[in-house]
JSON list of C-alpha atoms in Angstrom, two decimals:
[
{"chain": "U", "resi": 1, "resn": "UNK", "atom": "CA", "xyz": [-2.03, 3.65, -14.40]},
{"chain": "U", "resi": 2, "resn": "UNK", "atom": "CA", "xyz": [-2.78, 5.50, -11.48]},
{"chain": "U", "resi": 3, "resn": "UNK", "atom": "CA", "xyz": [-2.26, 3.73, -8.04]},
{"chain": "U", "resi": 4, "resn": "UNK", "atom": "CA", "xyz": [-4.40, 4.46, -5.30]},
{"chain": "U", "resi": 5, "resn": "UNK", "atom": "CA", "xyz": [-2.84, 3.77, -1.61]},
{"chain": "U", "resi": 6, "resn": "UNK", "atom": "CA", "xyz": [-5.55, 3.70, 1.16]},
{"chain": "U", "resi": 7, "resn": "UNK", "atom": "CA", "xyz": [-4.00, 3.98, 4.61]},
{"chain": "U", "resi": 8, "resn": "UNK", "atom": "CA", "xyz": [-5.44, 3.58, 8.13]},
{"chain": "U", "resi": 9, "resn": "UNK", "atom": "CA", "xyz": [-3.50, 5.65, 10.74]},
{"chain": "U", "resi": 10, "resn": "UNK", "atom": "CA", "xyz": [-3.38, 9.05, 12.01]},
{"chain": "U", "resi": 11, "resn": "UNK", "atom": "CA", "xyz": [-0.93, 10.49, 9.65]},
{"chain": "U", "resi": 12, "resn": "UNK", "atom": "CA", "xyz": [2.91, 10.02, 9.63]},
{"chain": "U", "resi": 13, "resn": "UNK", "atom": "CA", "xyz": [5.48, 11.79, 11.40]},
{"chain": "U", "resi": 14, "resn": "UNK", "atom": "CA", "xyz": [7.44, 14.26, 9.90]},
{"chain": "U", "resi": 15, "resn": "UNK", "atom": "CA", "xyz": [10.09, 12.00, 9.49]},
{"chain": "U", "resi": 16, "resn": "UNK", "atom": "CA", "xyz": [7.77, 9.30, 7.47]},
{"chain": "U", "resi": 17, "resn": "UNK", "atom": "CA", "xyz": [6.05, 12.42, 5.56]},
{"chain": "U", "resi": 18, "resn": "UNK", "atom": "CA", "xyz": [9.71, 13.42, 4.62]},
{"chain": "U", "resi": 19, "resn": "UNK", "atom": "CA", "xyz": [10.17, 9.89, 3.10]},
{"chain": "U", "resi": 20, "resn": "UNK", "atom": "CA", "xyz": [7.21, 9.10, 2.12]},
{"chain": "U", "resi": 21, "resn": "UNK", "atom": "CA", "xyz": [7.38, 12.78, 0.06]},
{"chain": "U", "resi": 22, "resn": "UNK", "atom": "CA", "xyz": [10.61, 11.64, -1.61]},
{"chain": "U", "resi": 23, "resn": "UNK", "atom": "CA", "xyz": [9.27, 8.43, -3.04]},
{"chain": "U", "resi": 24, "resn": "UNK", "atom": "CA", "xyz": [5.69, 9.99, -4.47]},
{"chain": "U", "resi": 25, "resn": "UNK", "atom": "CA", "xyz": [7.99, 12.69, -6.04]},
{"chain": "U", "resi": 26, "resn": "UNK", "atom": "CA", "xyz": [10.26, 9.95, -8.10]},
{"chain": "U", "resi": 27, "resn": "UNK", "atom": "CA", "xyz": [6.64, 7.53, -8.65]},
{"chain": "U", "resi": 28, "resn": "UNK", "atom": "CA", "xyz": [5.77, 10.91, -10.14]},
{"chain": "U", "resi": 29, "resn": "UNK", "atom": "CA", "xyz": [7.83, 10.31, -12.95]},
{"chain": "U", "resi": 30, "resn": "UNK", "atom": "CA", "xyz": [5.33, 6.93, -14.21]},
{"chain": "U", "resi": 31, "resn": "UNK", "atom": "CA", "xyz": [2.23, 7.56, -12.54]},
{"chain": "U", "resi": 32, "resn": "UNK", "atom": "CA", "xyz": [-0.43, 9.25, -10.57]},
{"chain": "U", "resi": 33, "resn": "UNK", "atom": "CA", "xyz": [-0.51, 8.10, -6.85]},
{"chain": "U", "resi": 34, "resn": "UNK", "atom": "CA", "xyz": [-3.68, 9.52, -5.17]},
{"chain": "U", "resi": 35, "resn": "UNK", "atom": "CA", "xyz": [-3.10, 9.13, -0.90]},
{"chain": "U", "resi": 36, "resn": "UNK", "atom": "CA", "xyz": [-6.65, 8.67, 0.98]},
{"chain": "U", "resi": 37, "resn": "UNK", "atom": "CA", "xyz": [-5.77, 8.42, 5.08]},
{"chain": "U", "resi": 38, "resn": "UNK", "atom": "CA", "xyz": [-8.53, 6.95, 7.10]},
{"chain": "U", "resi": 39, "resn": "UNK", "atom": "CA", "xyz": [-8.78, 7.72, 10.88]},
{"chain": "U", "resi": 40, "resn": "UNK", "atom": "CA", "xyz": [-8.40, 5.16, 12.78]},
{"chain": "U", "resi": 41, "resn": "UNK", "atom": "CA", "xyz": [-11.55, 3.89, 14.97]},
{"chain": "U", "resi": 42, "resn": "UNK", "atom": "CA", "xyz": [-11.25, 5.84, 18.30]},
{"chain": "U", "resi": 43, "resn": "UNK", "atom": "CA", "xyz": [-9.41, 3.88, 20.92]},
{"chain": "U", "resi": 44, "resn": "UNK", "atom": "CA", "xyz": [-11.61, 3.30, 23.31]},
{"chain": "U", "resi": 45, "resn": "UNK", "atom": "CA", "xyz": [-13.95, 1.53, 20.76]},
{"chain": "U", "resi": 46, "resn": "UNK", "atom": "CA", "xyz": [-15.36, -1.64, 22.87]},
{"chain": "U", "resi": 47, "resn": "UNK", "atom": "CA", "xyz": [-13.10, -4.19, 21.44]},
{"chain": "U", "resi": 48, "resn": "UNK", "atom": "CA", "xyz": [-10.22, -4.51, 18.30]},
{"chain": "U", "resi": 49, "resn": "UNK", "atom": "CA", "xyz": [-12.80, -6.11, 16.06]},
{"chain": "U", "resi": 50, "resn": "UNK", "atom": "CA", "xyz": [-15.43, -3.59, 16.35]},
{"chain": "U", "resi": 51, "resn": "UNK", "atom": "CA", "xyz": [-12.31, -0.76, 15.60]},
{"chain": "U", "resi": 52, "resn": "UNK", "atom": "CA", "xyz": [-11.63, -3.25, 12.38]},
{"chain": "U", "resi": 53, "resn": "UNK", "atom": "CA", "xyz": [-15.24, -3.34, 11.61]},
{"chain": "U", "resi": 54, "resn": "UNK", "atom": "CA", "xyz": [-15.18, 0.44, 11.42]},
{"chain": "U", "resi": 55, "resn": "UNK", "atom": "CA", "xyz": [-11.93, 0.99, 9.76]},
{"chain": "U", "resi": 56, "resn": "UNK", "atom": "CA", "xyz": [-13.07, -1.75, 7.29]},
{"chain": "U", "resi": 57, "resn": "UNK", "atom": "CA", "xyz": [-16.17, 0.80, 6.21]},
{"chain": "U", "resi": 58, "resn": "UNK", "atom": "CA", "xyz": [-14.13, 3.69, 5.51]},
{"chain": "U", "resi": 59, "resn": "UNK", "atom": "CA", "xyz": [-11.88, 1.70, 3.32]},
{"chain": "U", "resi": 60, "resn": "UNK", "atom": "CA", "xyz": [-14.03, -0.19, 1.17]},
{"chain": "U", "resi": 61, "resn": "UNK", "atom": "CA", "xyz": [-15.66, 3.53, 0.65]},
{"chain": "U", "resi": 62, "resn": "UNK", "atom": "CA", "xyz": [-12.65, 4.74, -0.37]},
{"chain": "U", "resi": 63, "resn": "UNK", "atom": "CA", "xyz": [-12.39, 1.76, -3.30]},
{"chain": "U", "resi": 64, "resn": "UNK", "atom": "CA", "xyz": [-13.67, 1.79, -6.21]},
{"chain": "U", "resi": 65, "resn": "UNK", "atom": "CA", "xyz": [-15.53, -0.85, -7.76]},
{"chain": "U", "resi": 66, "resn": "UNK", "atom": "CA", "xyz": [-13.10, -1.73, -10.58]},
{"chain": "U", "resi": 67, "resn": "UNK", "atom": "CA", "xyz": [-10.00, -1.61, -8.30]},
{"chain": "U", "resi": 68, "resn": "UNK", "atom": "CA", "xyz": [-7.17, -4.42, -7.80]},
{"chain": "U", "resi": 69, "resn": "UNK", "atom": "CA", "xyz": [-7.27, -4.39, -4.32]},
{"chain": "U", "resi": 70, "resn": "UNK", "atom": "CA", "xyz": [-3.40, -5.43, -2.81]},
{"chain": "U", "resi": 71, "resn": "UNK", "atom": "CA", "xyz": [-4.04, -5.34, 1.03]},
{"chain": "U", "resi": 72, "resn": "UNK", "atom": "CA", "xyz": [-0.75, -5.26, 3.27]},
{"chain": "U", "resi": 73, "resn": "UNK", "atom": "CA", "xyz": [-1.03, -8.00, 5.65]},
{"chain": "U", "resi": 74, "resn": "UNK", "atom": "CA", "xyz": [1.61, -9.40, 8.00]},
{"chain": "U", "resi": 75, "resn": "UNK", "atom": "CA", "xyz": [-0.23, -13.06, 7.06]},
{"chain": "U", "resi": 76, "resn": "UNK", "atom": "CA", "xyz": [-0.54, -12.31, 3.37]},
{"chain": "U", "resi": 77, "resn": "UNK", "atom": "CA", "xyz": [1.90, -13.77, 0.89]},
{"chain": "U", "resi": 78, "resn": "UNK", "atom": "CA", "xyz": [5.63, -12.91, 0.70]},
{"chain": "U", "resi": 79, "resn": "UNK", "atom": "CA", "xyz": [6.35, -10.42, -2.22]},
{"chain": "U", "resi": 80, "resn": "UNK", "atom": "CA", "xyz": [9.57, -9.75, -3.89]},
{"chain": "U", "resi": 81, "resn": "UNK", "atom": "CA", "xyz": [10.15, -6.78, -5.80]},
{"chain": "U", "resi": 82, "resn": "UNK", "atom": "CA", "xyz": [9.79, -8.45, -9.09]},
{"chain": "U", "resi": 83, "resn": "UNK", "atom": "CA", "xyz": [6.18, -9.74, -8.02]},
{"chain": "U", "resi": 84, "resn": "UNK", "atom": "CA", "xyz": [5.57, -6.15, -7.25]},
{"chain": "U", "resi": 85, "resn": "UNK", "atom": "CA", "xyz": [6.44, -4.65, -10.71]},
{"chain": "U", "resi": 86, "resn": "UNK", "atom": "CA", "xyz": [4.26, -8.14, -11.83]},
{"chain": "U", "resi": 87, "resn": "UNK", "atom": "CA", "xyz": [1.39, -6.43, -10.10]},
{"chain": "U", "resi": 88, "resn": "UNK", "atom": "CA", "xyz": [2.21, -2.77, -11.78]},
{"chain": "U", "resi": 89, "resn": "UNK", "atom": "CA", "xyz": [2.56, -4.07, -15.16]},
{"chain": "U", "resi": 90, "resn": "UNK", "atom": "CA", "xyz": [-0.61, -7.02, -15.14]},
{"chain": "U", "resi": 91, "resn": "UNK", "atom": "CA", "xyz": [-2.97, -3.98, -13.71]},
{"chain": "U", "resi": 92, "resn": "UNK", "atom": "CA", "xyz": [-1.23, -1.79, -16.63]},
{"chain": "U", "resi": 93, "resn": "UNK", "atom": "CA", "xyz": [-2.06, -4.41, -19.22]},
{"chain": "U", "resi": 94, "resn": "UNK", "atom": "CA", "xyz": [-5.26, -4.91, -17.89]},
{"chain": "U", "resi": 95, "resn": "UNK", "atom": "CA", "xyz": [-6.24, -1.24, -17.46]},
{"chain": "U", "resi": 96, "resn": "UNK", "atom": "CA", "xyz": [-7.42, -2.07, -13.85]},
{"chain": "U", "resi": 97, "resn": "UNK", "atom": "CA", "xyz": [-6.57, 0.89, -10.94]},
{"chain": "U", "resi": 98, "resn": "UNK", "atom": "CA", "xyz": [-4.30, -0.58, -8.75]},
{"chain": "U", "resi": 99, "resn": "UNK", "atom": "CA", "xyz": [-5.05, 0.43, -4.61]},
{"chain": "U", "resi": 100, "resn": "UNK", "atom": "CA", "xyz": [-3.02, -0.60, -1.82]},
{"chain": "U", "resi": 101, "resn": "UNK", "atom": "CA", "xyz": [-4.32, -0.80, 1.59]},
{"chain": "U", "resi": 102, "resn": "UNK", "atom": "CA", "xyz": [-2.60, -0.77, 4.56]},
{"chain": "U", "resi": 103, "resn": "UNK", "atom": "CA", "xyz": [-4.15, -1.37, 7.78]},
{"chain": "U", "resi": 104, "resn": "UNK", "atom": "CA", "xyz": [-4.91, 0.18, 11.46]},
{"chain": "U", "resi": 105, "resn": "UNK", "atom": "CA", "xyz": [-3.35, -1.50, 14.22]},
{"chain": "U", "resi": 106, "resn": "UNK", "atom": "CA", "xyz": [-5.00, -4.30, 14.94]},
{"chain": "U", "resi": 107, "resn": "UNK", "atom": "CA", "xyz": [-4.73, -5.34, 10.92]},
{"chain": "U", "resi": 108, "resn": "UNK", "atom": "CA", "xyz": [-8.52, -5.48, 8.22]},
{"chain": "U", "resi": 109, "resn": "UNK", "atom": "CA", "xyz": [-11.73, -6.02, 9.19]},
{"chain": "U", "resi": 110, "resn": "UNK", "atom": "CA", "xyz": [-13.02, -9.37, 7.31]},
{"chain": "U", "resi": 111, "resn": "UNK", "atom": "CA", "xyz": [-14.58, -6.99, 4.60]},
{"chain": "U", "resi": 112, "resn": "UNK", "atom": "CA", "xyz": [-11.60, -5.41, 3.66]},
{"chain": "U", "resi": 113, "resn": "UNK", "atom": "CA", "xyz": [-9.55, -9.12, 3.38]},
{"chain": "U", "resi": 114, "resn": "UNK", "atom": "CA", "xyz": [-13.10, -10.51, 1.35]},
{"chain": "U", "resi": 115, "resn": "UNK", "atom": "CA", "xyz": [-13.05, -7.24, -0.85]},
{"chain": "U", "resi": 116, "resn": "UNK", "atom": "CA", "xyz": [-8.89, -7.91, -1.65]},
{"chain": "U", "resi": 117, "resn": "UNK", "atom": "CA", "xyz": [-7.65, -9.53, -5.10]},
{"chain": "U", "resi": 118, "resn": "UNK", "atom": "CA", "xyz": [-4.04, -10.09, -3.18]},
{"chain": "U", "resi": 119, "resn": "UNK", "atom": "CA", "xyz": [-2.32, -9.93, 0.22]},
{"chain": "U", "resi": 120, "resn": "UNK", "atom": "CA", "xyz": [1.17, -9.24, 0.76]},
{"chain": "U", "resi": 121, "resn": "UNK", "atom": "CA", "xyz": [3.65, -8.79, 3.47]},
{"chain": "U", "resi": 122, "resn": "UNK", "atom": "CA", "xyz": [6.62, -6.28, 2.81]},
{"chain": "U", "resi": 123, "resn": "UNK", "atom": "CA", "xyz": [8.74, -8.70, 5.38]},
{"chain": "U", "resi": 124, "resn": "UNK", "atom": "CA", "xyz": [8.51, -11.38, 7.40]},
{"chain": "U", "resi": 125, "resn": "UNK", "atom": "CA", "xyz": [8.65, -8.61, 10.58]},
{"chain": "U", "resi": 126, "resn": "UNK", "atom": "CA", "xyz": [5.61, -7.12, 11.38]},
{"chain": "U", "resi": 127, "resn": "UNK", "atom": "CA", "xyz": [6.10, -3.36, 10.49]},
{"chain": "U", "resi": 128, "resn": "UNK", "atom": "CA", "xyz": [4.91, -0.08, 11.88]},
{"chain": "U", "resi": 129, "resn": "UNK", "atom": "CA", "xyz": [2.35, 1.74, 9.36]},
{"chain": "U", "resi": 130, "resn": "UNK", "atom": "CA", "xyz": [4.18, 4.64, 8.83]},
{"chain": "U", "resi": 131, "resn": "UNK", "atom": "CA", "xyz": [7.75, 2.48, 7.84]},
{"chain": "U", "resi": 132, "resn": "UNK", "atom": "CA", "xyz": [5.09, 0.05, 5.90]},
{"chain": "U", "resi": 133, "resn": "UNK", "atom": "CA", "xyz": [3.89, 3.14, 3.91]},
{"chain": "U", "resi": 134, "resn": "UNK", "atom": "CA", "xyz": [7.43, 4.07, 3.20]},
{"chain": "U", "resi": 135, "resn": "UNK", "atom": "CA", "xyz": [8.52, 0.34, 2.25]},
{"chain": "U", "resi": 136, "resn": "UNK", "atom": "CA", "xyz": [5.60, 0.22, -0.14]},
{"chain": "U", "resi": 137, "resn": "UNK", "atom": "CA", "xyz": [6.12, 3.86, -2.05]},
{"chain": "U", "resi": 138, "resn": "UNK", "atom": "CA", "xyz": [9.82, 2.77, -2.73]},
{"chain": "U", "resi": 139, "resn": "UNK", "atom": "CA", "xyz": [8.64, -0.43, -3.56]},
{"chain": "U", "resi": 140, "resn": "UNK", "atom": "CA", "xyz": [6.02, 0.50, -6.25]},
{"chain": "U", "resi": 141, "resn": "UNK", "atom": "CA", "xyz": [9.13, 3.23, -7.49]},
{"chain": "U", "resi": 142, "resn": "UNK", "atom": "CA", "xyz": [11.67, 0.11, -7.45]},
{"chain": "U", "resi": 143, "resn": "UNK", "atom": "CA", "xyz": [8.59, -1.87, -9.82]},
{"chain": "U", "resi": 144, "resn": "UNK", "atom": "CA", "xyz": [8.13, 0.97, -12.02]},
{"chain": "U", "resi": 145, "resn": "UNK", "atom": "CA", "xyz": [12.09, 0.73, -12.77]},
{"chain": "U", "resi": 146, "resn": "UNK", "atom": "CA", "xyz": [12.26, -2.68, -13.09]},
{"chain": "U", "resi": 147, "resn": "UNK", "atom": "CA", "xyz": [9.24, -2.69, -15.80]},
{"chain": "U", "resi": 148, "resn": "UNK", "atom": "CA", "xyz": [11.84, 0.27, -17.28]},
{"chain": "U", "resi": 149, "resn": "UNK", "atom": "CA", "xyz": [14.72, -1.79, -17.32]},
{"chain": "U", "resi": 150, "resn": "UNK", "atom": "CA", "xyz": [16.46, 0.75, -15.56]},
{"chain": "U", "resi": 151, "resn": "UNK", "atom": "CA", "xyz": [19.20, 0.62, -13.45]},
{"chain": "U", "resi": 152, "resn": "UNK", "atom": "CA", "xyz": [17.72, 1.79, -9.54]},
{"chain": "U", "resi": 153, "resn": "UNK", "atom": "CA", "xyz": [16.94, -2.10, -9.25]},
{"chain": "U", "resi": 154, "resn": "UNK", "atom": "CA", "xyz": [20.62, -3.49, -9.84]}
]
């Protein structure tokens, strides 16, 4: 069951890229991961709402009609590692492609929120999108090890 990661941002720093690459290589043992980077709307946008709406249009184009879309949002439900494992497992059982969306600096546009099947937060703290992306990758890897009963989780 492939996983799609859609992220709004300018890309990761070298340090974040190195960490993300490490987790992507580990995830390759279990699944294929496709990454889509959406460039944020220029900072000169007339308002944060205009920026979010413009980014949302691009995000929606990156999603496929059958994707189960999970957005990362500071207002989303708290998710445990076991919850991530259940998301992966349920998507696999249903044959549904799984897409995770990391929003831009102002969050997700209304159209992305409406399209989402689930909204989770990775922490009670607000995370920079680069940090959130790396944490998500680690949690996806952890989820797979939980599903497989491998010792990484505990």
